[in-house]
Coordinates of C-alpha atoms in Angstrom, one line a residue:
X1 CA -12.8 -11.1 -40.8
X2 CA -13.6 -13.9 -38.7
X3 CA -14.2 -16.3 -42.1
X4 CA -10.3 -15.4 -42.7
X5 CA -9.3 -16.6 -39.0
X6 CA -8.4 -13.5 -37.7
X7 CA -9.1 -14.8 -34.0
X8 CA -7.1 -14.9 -31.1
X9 CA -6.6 -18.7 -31.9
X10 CA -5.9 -17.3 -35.8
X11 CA -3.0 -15.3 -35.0
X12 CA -1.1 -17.7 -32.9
X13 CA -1.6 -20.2 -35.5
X14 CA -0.3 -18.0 -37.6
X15 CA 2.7 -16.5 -36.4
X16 CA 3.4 -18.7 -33.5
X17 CA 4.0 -18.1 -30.0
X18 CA 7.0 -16.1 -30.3
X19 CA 6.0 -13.6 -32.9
X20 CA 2.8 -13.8 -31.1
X21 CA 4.1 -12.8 -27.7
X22 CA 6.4 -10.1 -29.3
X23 CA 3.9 -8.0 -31.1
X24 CA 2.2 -8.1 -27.5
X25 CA 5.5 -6.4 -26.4
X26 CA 4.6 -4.2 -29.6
X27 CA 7.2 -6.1 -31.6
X28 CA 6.7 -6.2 -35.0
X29 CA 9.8 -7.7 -37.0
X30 CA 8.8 -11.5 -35.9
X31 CA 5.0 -11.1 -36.8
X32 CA 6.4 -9.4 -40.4
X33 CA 8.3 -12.6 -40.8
X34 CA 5.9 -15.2 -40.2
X35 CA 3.2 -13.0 -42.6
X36 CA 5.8 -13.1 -45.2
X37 CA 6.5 -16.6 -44.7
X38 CA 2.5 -17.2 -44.8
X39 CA 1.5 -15.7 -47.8
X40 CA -0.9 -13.0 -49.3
X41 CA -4.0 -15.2 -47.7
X42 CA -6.7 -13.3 -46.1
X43 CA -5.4 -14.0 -42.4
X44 CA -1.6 -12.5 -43.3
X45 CA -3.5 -9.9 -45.3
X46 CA -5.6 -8.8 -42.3
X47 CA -2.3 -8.8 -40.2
X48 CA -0.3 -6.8 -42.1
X49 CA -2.7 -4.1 -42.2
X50 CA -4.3 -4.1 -39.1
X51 CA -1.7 -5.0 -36.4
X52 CA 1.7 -3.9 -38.7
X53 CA 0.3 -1.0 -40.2
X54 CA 1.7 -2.3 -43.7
X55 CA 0.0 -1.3 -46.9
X56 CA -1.8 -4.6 -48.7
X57 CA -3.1 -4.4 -52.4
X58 CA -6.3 -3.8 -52.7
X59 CA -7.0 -7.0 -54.1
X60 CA -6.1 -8.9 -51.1
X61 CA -7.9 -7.0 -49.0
X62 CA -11.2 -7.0 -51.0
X63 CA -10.6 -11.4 -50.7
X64 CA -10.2 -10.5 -46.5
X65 CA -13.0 -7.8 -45.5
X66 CA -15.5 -5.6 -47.2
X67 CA -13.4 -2.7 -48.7
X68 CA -15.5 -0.5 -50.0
X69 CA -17.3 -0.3 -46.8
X70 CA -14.6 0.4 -44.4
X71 CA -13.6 3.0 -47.1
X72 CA -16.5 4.7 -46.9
X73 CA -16.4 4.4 -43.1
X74 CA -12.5 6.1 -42.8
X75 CA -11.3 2.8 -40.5
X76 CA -8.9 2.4 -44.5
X77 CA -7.5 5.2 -47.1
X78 CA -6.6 3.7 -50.4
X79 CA -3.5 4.8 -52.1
X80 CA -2.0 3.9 -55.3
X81 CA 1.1 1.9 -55.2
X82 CA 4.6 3.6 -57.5
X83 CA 4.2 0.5 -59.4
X84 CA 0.0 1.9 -60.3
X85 CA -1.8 -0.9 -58.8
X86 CA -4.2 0.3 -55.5
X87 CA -2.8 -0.3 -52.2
X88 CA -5.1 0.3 -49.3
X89 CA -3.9 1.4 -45.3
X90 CA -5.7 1.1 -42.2
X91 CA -6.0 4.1 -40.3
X92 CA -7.0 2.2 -37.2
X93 CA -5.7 -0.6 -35.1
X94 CA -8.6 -3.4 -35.0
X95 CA -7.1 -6.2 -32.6
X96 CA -8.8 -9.8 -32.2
X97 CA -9.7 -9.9 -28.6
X98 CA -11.0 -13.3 -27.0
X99 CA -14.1 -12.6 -24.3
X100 CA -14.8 -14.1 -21.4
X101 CA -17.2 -16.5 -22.8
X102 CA -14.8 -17.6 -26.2
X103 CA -16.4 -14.7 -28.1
X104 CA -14.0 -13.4 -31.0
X105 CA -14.5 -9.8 -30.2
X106 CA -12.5 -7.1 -32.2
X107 CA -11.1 -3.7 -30.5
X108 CA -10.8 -0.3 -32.3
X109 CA -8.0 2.0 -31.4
X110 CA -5.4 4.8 -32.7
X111 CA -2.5 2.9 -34.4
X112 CA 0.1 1.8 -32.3
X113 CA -1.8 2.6 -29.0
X114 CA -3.5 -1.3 -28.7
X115 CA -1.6 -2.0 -25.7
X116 CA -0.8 1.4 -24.1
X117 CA -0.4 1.8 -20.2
X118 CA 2.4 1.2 -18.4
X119 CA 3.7 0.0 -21.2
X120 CA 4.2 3.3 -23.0
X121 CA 2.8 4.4 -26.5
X122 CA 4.8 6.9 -26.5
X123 CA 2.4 9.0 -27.8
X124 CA 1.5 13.3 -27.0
X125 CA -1.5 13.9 -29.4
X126 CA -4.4 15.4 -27.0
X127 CA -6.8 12.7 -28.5
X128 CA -5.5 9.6 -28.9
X129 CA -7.4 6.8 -28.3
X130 CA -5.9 3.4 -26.3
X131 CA -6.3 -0.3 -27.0
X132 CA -6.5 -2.7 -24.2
X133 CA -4.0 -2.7 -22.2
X134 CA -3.3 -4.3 -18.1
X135 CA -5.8 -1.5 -16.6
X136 CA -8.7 -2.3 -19.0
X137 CA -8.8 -6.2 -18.1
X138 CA -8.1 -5.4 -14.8
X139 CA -11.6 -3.5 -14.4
X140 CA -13.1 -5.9 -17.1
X141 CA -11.9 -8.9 -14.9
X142 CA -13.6 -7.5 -11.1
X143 CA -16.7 -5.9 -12.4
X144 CA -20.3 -8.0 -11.5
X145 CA -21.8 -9.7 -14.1
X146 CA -25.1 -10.4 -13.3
X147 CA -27.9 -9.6 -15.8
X148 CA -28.8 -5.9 -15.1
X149 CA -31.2 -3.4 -17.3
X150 CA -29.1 -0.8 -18.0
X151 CA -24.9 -0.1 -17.5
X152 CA -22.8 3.1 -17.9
X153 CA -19.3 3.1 -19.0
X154 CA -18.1 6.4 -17.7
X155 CA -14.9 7.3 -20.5
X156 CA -15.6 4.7 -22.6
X157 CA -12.2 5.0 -25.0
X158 CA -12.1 2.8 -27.6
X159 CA -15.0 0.6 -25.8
X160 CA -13.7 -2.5 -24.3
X161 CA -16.0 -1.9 -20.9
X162 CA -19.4 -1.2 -23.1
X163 CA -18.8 -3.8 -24.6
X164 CA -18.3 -6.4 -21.8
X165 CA -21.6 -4.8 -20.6
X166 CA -23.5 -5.3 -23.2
X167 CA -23.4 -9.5 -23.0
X168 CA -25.5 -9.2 -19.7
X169 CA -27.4 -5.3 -19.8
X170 CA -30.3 -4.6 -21.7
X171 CA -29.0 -1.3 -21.9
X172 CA -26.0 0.4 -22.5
X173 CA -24.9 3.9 -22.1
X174 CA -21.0 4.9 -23.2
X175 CA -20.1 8.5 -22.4
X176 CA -16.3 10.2 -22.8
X177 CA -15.3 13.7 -23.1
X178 CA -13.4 12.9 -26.8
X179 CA -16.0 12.6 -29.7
X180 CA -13.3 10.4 -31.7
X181 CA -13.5 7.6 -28.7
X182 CA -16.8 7.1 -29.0
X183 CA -16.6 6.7 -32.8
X184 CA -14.4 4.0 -32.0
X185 CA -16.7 1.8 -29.5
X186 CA -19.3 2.4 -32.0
X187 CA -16.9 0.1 -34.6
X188 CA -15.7 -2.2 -31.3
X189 CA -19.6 -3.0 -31.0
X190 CA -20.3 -3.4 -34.3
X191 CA -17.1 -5.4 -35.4
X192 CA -17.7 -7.3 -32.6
X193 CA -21.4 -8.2 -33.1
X194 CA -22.7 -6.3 -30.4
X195 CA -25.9 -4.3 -30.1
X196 CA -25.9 -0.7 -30.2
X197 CA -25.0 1.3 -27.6
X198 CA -25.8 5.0 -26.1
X199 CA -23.0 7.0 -26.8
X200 CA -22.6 10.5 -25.0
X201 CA -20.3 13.2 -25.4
X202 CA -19.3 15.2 -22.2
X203 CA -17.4 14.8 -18.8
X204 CA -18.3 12.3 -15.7
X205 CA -22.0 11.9 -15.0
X206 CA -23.0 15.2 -17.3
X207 CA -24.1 14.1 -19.9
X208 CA -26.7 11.6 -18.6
X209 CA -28.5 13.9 -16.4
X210 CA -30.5 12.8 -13.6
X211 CA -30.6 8.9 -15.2
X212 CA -29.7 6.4 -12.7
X213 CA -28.1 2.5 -13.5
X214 CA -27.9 -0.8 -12.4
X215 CA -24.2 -0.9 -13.2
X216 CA -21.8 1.7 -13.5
X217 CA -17.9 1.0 -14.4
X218 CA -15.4 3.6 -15.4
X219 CA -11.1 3.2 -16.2
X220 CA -11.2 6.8 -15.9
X221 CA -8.1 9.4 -16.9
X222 CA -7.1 9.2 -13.4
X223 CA -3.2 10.6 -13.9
X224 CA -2.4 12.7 -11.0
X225 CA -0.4 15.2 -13.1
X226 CA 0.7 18.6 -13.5
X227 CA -1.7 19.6 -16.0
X228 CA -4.5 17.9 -18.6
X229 CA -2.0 17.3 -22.0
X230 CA -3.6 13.6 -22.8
X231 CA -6.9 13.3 -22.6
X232 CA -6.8 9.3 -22.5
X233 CA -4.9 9.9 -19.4
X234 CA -4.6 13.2 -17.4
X235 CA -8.1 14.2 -15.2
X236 CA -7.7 18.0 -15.8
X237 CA -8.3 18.2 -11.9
X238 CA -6.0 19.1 -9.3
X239 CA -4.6 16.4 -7.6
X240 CA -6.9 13.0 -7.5
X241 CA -10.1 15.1 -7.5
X242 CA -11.3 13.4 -10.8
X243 CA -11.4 10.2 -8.8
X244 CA -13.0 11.5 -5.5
X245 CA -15.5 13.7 -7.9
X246 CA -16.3 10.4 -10.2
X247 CA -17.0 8.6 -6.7
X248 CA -19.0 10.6 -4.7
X249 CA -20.9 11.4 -7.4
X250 CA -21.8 8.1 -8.4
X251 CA -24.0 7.1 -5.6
X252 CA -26.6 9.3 -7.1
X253 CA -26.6 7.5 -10.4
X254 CA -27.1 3.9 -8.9
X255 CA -30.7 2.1 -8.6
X256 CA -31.0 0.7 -5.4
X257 CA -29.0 -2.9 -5.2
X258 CA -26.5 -1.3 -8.2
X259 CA -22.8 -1.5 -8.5
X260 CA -20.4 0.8 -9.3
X261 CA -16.8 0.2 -10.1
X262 CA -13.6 2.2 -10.7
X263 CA -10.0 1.6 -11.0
X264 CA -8.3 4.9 -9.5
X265 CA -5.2 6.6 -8.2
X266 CA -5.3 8.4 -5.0
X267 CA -2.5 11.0 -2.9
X268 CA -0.7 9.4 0.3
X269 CA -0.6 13.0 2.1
X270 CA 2.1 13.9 4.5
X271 CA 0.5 13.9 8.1
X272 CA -2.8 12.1 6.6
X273 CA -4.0 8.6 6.9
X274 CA -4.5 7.5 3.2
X275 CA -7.0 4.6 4.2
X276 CA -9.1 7.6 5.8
X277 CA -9.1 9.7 2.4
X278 CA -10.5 7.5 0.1
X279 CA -12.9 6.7 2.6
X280 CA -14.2 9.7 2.7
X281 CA -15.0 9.4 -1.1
X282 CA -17.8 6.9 -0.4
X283 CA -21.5 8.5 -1.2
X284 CA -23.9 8.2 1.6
X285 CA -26.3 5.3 1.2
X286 CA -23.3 3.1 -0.3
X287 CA -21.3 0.6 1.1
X288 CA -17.8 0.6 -0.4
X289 CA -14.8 -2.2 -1.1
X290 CA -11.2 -0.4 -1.6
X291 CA -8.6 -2.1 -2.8
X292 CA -5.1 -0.4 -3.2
X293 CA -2.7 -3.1 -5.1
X294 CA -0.1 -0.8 -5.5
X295 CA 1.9 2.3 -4.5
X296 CA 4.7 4.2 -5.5
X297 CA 6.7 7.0 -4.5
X298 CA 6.4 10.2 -6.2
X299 CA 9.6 10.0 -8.7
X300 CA 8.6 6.3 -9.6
X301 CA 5.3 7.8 -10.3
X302 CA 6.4 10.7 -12.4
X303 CA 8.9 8.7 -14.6
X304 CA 6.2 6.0 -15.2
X305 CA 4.0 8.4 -16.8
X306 CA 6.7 10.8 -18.2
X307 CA 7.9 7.2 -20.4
X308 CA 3.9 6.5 -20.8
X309 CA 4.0 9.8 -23.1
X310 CA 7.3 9.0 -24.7
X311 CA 9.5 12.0 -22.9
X312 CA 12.2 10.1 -22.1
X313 CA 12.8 10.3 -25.5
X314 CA 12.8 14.1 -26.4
X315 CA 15.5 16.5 -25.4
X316 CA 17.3 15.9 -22.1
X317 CA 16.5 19.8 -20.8
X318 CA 13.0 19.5 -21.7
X319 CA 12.6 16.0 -20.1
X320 CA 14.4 17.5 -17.1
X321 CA 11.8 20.3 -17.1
X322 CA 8.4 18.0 -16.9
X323 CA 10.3 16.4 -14.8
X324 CA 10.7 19.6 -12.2
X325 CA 6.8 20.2 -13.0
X326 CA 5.3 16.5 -11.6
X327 CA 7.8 17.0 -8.5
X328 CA 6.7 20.6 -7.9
X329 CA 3.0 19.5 -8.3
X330 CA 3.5 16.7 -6.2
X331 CA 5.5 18.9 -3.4
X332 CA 2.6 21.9 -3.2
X333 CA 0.0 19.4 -2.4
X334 CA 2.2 17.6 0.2
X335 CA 1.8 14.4 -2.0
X336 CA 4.5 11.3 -0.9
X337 CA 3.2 8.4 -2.9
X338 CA 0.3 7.4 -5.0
X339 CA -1.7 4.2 -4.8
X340 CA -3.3 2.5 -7.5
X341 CA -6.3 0.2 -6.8
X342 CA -9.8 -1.0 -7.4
X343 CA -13.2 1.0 -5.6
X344 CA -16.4 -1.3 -6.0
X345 CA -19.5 0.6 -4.9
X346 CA -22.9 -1.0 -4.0
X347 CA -26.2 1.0 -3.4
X348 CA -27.8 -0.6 -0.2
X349 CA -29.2 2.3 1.8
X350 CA -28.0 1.1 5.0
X351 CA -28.3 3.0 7.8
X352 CA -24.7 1.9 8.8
X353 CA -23.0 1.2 5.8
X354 CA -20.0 -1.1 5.1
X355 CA -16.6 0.4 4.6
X356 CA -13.8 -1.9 4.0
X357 CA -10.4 -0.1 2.8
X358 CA -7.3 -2.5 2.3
X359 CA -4.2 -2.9 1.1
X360 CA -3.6 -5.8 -0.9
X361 CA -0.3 -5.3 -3.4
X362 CA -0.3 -9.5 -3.8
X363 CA -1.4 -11.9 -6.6
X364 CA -5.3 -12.7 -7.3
X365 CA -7.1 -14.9 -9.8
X366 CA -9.0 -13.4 -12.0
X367 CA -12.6 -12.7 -13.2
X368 CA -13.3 -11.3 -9.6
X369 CA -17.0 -10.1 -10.5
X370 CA -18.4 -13.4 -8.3
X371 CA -15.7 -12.5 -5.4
X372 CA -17.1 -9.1 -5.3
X373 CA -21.0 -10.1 -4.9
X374 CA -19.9 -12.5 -2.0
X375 CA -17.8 -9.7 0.0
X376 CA -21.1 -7.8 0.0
X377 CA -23.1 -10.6 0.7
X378 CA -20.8 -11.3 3.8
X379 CA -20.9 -7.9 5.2
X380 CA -24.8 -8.1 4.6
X381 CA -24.4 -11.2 7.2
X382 CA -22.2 -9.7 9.7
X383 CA -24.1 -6.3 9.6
X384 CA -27.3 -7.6 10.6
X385 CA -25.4 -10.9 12.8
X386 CA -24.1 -9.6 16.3
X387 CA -21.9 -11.3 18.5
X388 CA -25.0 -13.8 19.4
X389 CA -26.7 -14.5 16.6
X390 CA -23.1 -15.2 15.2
X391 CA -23.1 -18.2 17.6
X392 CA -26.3 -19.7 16.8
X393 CA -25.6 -19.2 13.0
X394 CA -24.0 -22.3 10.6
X395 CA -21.2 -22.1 8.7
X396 CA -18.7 -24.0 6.0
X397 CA -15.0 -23.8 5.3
X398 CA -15.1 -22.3 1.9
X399 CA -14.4 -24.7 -1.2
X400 CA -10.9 -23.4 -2.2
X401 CA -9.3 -23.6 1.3
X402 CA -6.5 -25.3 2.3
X403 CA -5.1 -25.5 6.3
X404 CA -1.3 -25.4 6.3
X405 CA 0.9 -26.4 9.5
X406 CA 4.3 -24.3 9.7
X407 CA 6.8 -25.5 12.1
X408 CA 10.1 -27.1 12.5
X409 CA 10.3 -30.9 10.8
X410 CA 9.5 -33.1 13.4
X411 CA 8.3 -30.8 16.0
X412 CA 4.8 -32.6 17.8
X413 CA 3.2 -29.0 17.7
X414 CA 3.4 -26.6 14.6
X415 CA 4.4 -22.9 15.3
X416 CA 1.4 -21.8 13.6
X417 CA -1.6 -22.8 11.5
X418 CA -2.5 -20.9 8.3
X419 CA -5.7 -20.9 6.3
X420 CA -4.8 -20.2 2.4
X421 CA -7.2 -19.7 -0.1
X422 CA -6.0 -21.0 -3.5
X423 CA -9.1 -19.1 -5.4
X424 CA -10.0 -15.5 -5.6
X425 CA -8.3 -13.1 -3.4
X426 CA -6.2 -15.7 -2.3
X427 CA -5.4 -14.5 0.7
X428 CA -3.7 -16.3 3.8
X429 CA -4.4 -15.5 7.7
X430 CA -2.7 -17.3 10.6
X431 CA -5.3 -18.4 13.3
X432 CA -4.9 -20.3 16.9
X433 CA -5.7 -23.6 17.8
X434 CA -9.1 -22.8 18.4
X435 CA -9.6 -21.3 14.9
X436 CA -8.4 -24.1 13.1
X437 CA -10.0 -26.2 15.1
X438 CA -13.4 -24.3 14.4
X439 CA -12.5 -24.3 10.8
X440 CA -11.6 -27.8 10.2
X441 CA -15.1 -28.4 11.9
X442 CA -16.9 -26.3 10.1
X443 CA -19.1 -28.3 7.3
X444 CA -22.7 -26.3 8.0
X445 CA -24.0 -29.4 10.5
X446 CA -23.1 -27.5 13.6
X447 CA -24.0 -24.7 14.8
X448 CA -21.1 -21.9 15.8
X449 CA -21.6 -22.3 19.7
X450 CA -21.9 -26.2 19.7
X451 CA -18.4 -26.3 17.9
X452 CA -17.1 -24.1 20.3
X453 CA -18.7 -25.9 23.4
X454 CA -16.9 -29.3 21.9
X455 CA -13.6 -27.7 21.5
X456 CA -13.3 -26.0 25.0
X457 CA -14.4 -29.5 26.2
X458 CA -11.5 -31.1 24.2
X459 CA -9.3 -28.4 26.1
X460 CA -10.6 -28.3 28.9
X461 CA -11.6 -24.6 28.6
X462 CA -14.6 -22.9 29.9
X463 CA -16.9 -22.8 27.4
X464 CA -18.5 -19.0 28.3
X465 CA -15.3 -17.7 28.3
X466 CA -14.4 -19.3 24.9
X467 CA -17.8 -18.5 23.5
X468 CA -17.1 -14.2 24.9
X469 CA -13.9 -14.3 22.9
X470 CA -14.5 -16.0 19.9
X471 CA -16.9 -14.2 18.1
X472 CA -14.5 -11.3 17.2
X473 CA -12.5 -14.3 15.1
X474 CA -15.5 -15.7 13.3
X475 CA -16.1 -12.7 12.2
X476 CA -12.7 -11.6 10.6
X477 CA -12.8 -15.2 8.7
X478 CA -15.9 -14.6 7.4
X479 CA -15.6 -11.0 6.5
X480 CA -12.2 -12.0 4.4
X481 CA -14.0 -15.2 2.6
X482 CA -12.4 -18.2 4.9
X483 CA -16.2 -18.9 6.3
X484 CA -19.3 -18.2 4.6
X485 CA -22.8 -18.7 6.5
X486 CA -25.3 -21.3 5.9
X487 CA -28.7 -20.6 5.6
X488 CA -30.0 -23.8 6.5
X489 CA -28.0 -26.5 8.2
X490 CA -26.8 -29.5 6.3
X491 CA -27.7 -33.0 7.6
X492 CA -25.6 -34.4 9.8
X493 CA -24.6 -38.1 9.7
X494 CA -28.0 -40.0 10.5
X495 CA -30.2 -37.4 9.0
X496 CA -30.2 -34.9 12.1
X497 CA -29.5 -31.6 11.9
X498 CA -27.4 -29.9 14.5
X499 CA -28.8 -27.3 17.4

């Protein structure tokens, strides 16, 4: 397949960027078009089977792929045509999908459920399998990926997360409660040129045992519904139990130093804090990063996943009915919204671990992985850094941010000053004079307290009372990425390093 083009880079020569962005919108009349218009080469051959779920003659095909082959493996079905010559179908969608790295990978799934999500496949059949779609990248894009010896991809689906793992882990385990799914990240792997991976059939942790990883990710069926009708989707738990069960039970699993990540939905309780629920997920002996990037009440919820299944579409009384069931589910468990987000797990064995639980609905760049190792490696810092030690430590303004003054045109003095970061989280935080002052210092030359001791004899401050009351602020800009310590001071002009 990849001798006939069919690449990410293939299909948009091919069809264009309009046809190519509609059958991302899983629009197919504009791709049909440009195939016809291409001819019966291997490429338009490929894509008319594959993506449009058009029959090809068996001839093309043969010049596009090894027939025989994927007839013998089920991924086609040959037919013959009303006019007698052989016509073969797929019976899979097999989707170009570029990696991280440029690789031409290929991802298996049920026809006409490559994009699925939010979206909406519109499909009720207990075991379908998805495509990727906006939650797969998502978890693809924040996972760590530093070499490891062994990952697990907790409800694997059709593979995309086994087989991200498998370009940096000696070992990979794929596990998922539908035997079909893992027939499909078999073909992913092996269409995609990957080695071989473990592949377990059973629920959460069960069917590893006692075994324990370096790297654990999961896009789990974490659905807060009335019920378990689609297994891609719905837990079979009440409430968000599947999520706080996949969780707590992961710490057990990690080696020491090991990550676990999870995307996850999660109950906003009448009368309960929700920042205080998912904390309570975290396993002892694990610190824990939270992210919720979204939340939505609980009728936004249920039509979002009522559409997902295509019920919006059946008969008005029995959508009305579902309906009644997701507000009656959500109503006995006191449920007001559900957040969406992102739980990153590390194994440190702390005696006090790290907890960080956020909200954080706005835009980020992806791949995160990096982002996530240095949150840990800051909270590492500040753990084992008091108030003290956090004045005779060094630190730099990191690479990606910018200082912005706010405040009415030709004013002398800005309102404010805010530090912006234009990189990963990308977050923004308004500080005083004396943080931006300490900021705009900060190149790892000086140490915390002589910075200070300059800027409160700039202002004529007292420099103990400016050294009490600043450490709390260091500390918040280093914890959300503004600062990051240096481990050994950088020359100053003259070749002296700063005290």
């Amino acid at each position: 397949m990849l001798d006939a083009g069919f690449t990410a880079d293939g299909l948009l020569e091919l069809l264009g960027a309009p046809a190519y962005a509609a059958l991302a919108r899983s629009e197919t009349v504009p791709a049909l078009r440009a195939t016809r218009s291409g001819g019966d080469g291997p490429l338009a051959s490929l894509v008319r089977l594959f993506l449009l779920q058009q029959p090809v003659p068996y001839v093309h095909a043969s010049a596009a792929l090894p027939v025989e082959a994927a007839l013998a493996d089920g991924w086609l079905r040959r037919e013959q045509a009303a006019d007698g010559g052989d016509t073969v179908h797929a019976t899979v969608d097999v989707r170009p999908y570029g990696g991280p790295e440029g690789e031409d990978w290929f991802i298996v799934s049920d026809l006409g459920c490559a994009v699925g999500g939010a979206g909406g496949i519109g499909s009720r059949e207990e075991g379908v399998v998805l495509g990727v779609g906006g939650a797969s990248t998502t978890l693809a894009g924040i996972t760590v990926r530093t070499p490891v010896g062994s990952a697990l991809d907790v409800g694997t689906g059709s593979g995309i997360q086994a087989l991200h793992a498998a370009q940096h882990a000696t070992r990979v385990t794929a596990t998922d409660v539908n035997p079909r799914a893992l027939e499909f990240t078999r073909l992913t792997l092996a269409l995609s040129g990957a080695p071989e991976a473990e592949l377990l059939t059973g629920s959460l942790f069960e069917p590893v045992g006692e075994a324990t990883y370096d790297l654990i990710v999961s896009n789990p069926p974490f659905v807060i519904s009335p019920g378990a009708r689609l297994t891609y989707r719905d837990g079979g738990m009440g409430g968000d139990d599947l999520c706080r069960t996949l969780v707590q039970e992961a710490g057990a699993r990690l080696n020491p130093g090991g990550y676990a990540q999870f995307l996850g939905n999660w109950q906003h309780v009448d009368g309960e804090d929700w920042h205080d629920r998912v904390r309570a997920w975290v396993p002892r002996g694990c610190d824990a990063w939270i992210v919720q990037r979204d939340v939505q009440d609980v009728t936004q919820y249920a039509e979002l996943w009522l559409r997902d299944a295509g019920d919006h579409r059946t008969d008005p009384a029995e959508y009305a009915r579902r309906y009644e069931d997701w507000l009656d589910e959500f109503e006995a468990r006191k449920t007001k919204a559900v957040g969406f987000g992102w739980i990153t797990l590390r194994r440190s064995d702390a005696a006090e671990p790290s907890i960080v639980v956020e909200e954080w609905p706005h835009s980020v760049e992806q791949p995160l992985g990096d982002t996530v190792v240095a949150h840990f490696a800051r909270q590492d810092y500040l753990r084992d850094h008091d108030d003290a030690a956090l004045l005779t430590g060094y630190f730099q303004l990191t690479e990606e941010v910018v200082q912005e003054q706010v405040g009415a045109p030709g004013a002398e003095d800005p309102e404010h000053v805010v530090l912006r970061q234009y990189r990963g989280m990308r977050r923004a935080t308004k500080v005083d004079t004396v943080g931006a002052g300490f900021a705009g210092v900060c190149d790892g030359s000086l140490s915390a307290g002589r910075i200070l001791d300059a800027i409160a004899q700039l202002m004529a401050q007292d420099p103990v009372v400016l050294r009490d009351r600043t450490p709390e602020a260091i500390r918040m800009l280093v914890e959300q990425g503004f600062l990051e310590p240096v481990t050994e001071p950088v020359a100053e002009p003259g070749g002296e390093r700063g005290a």
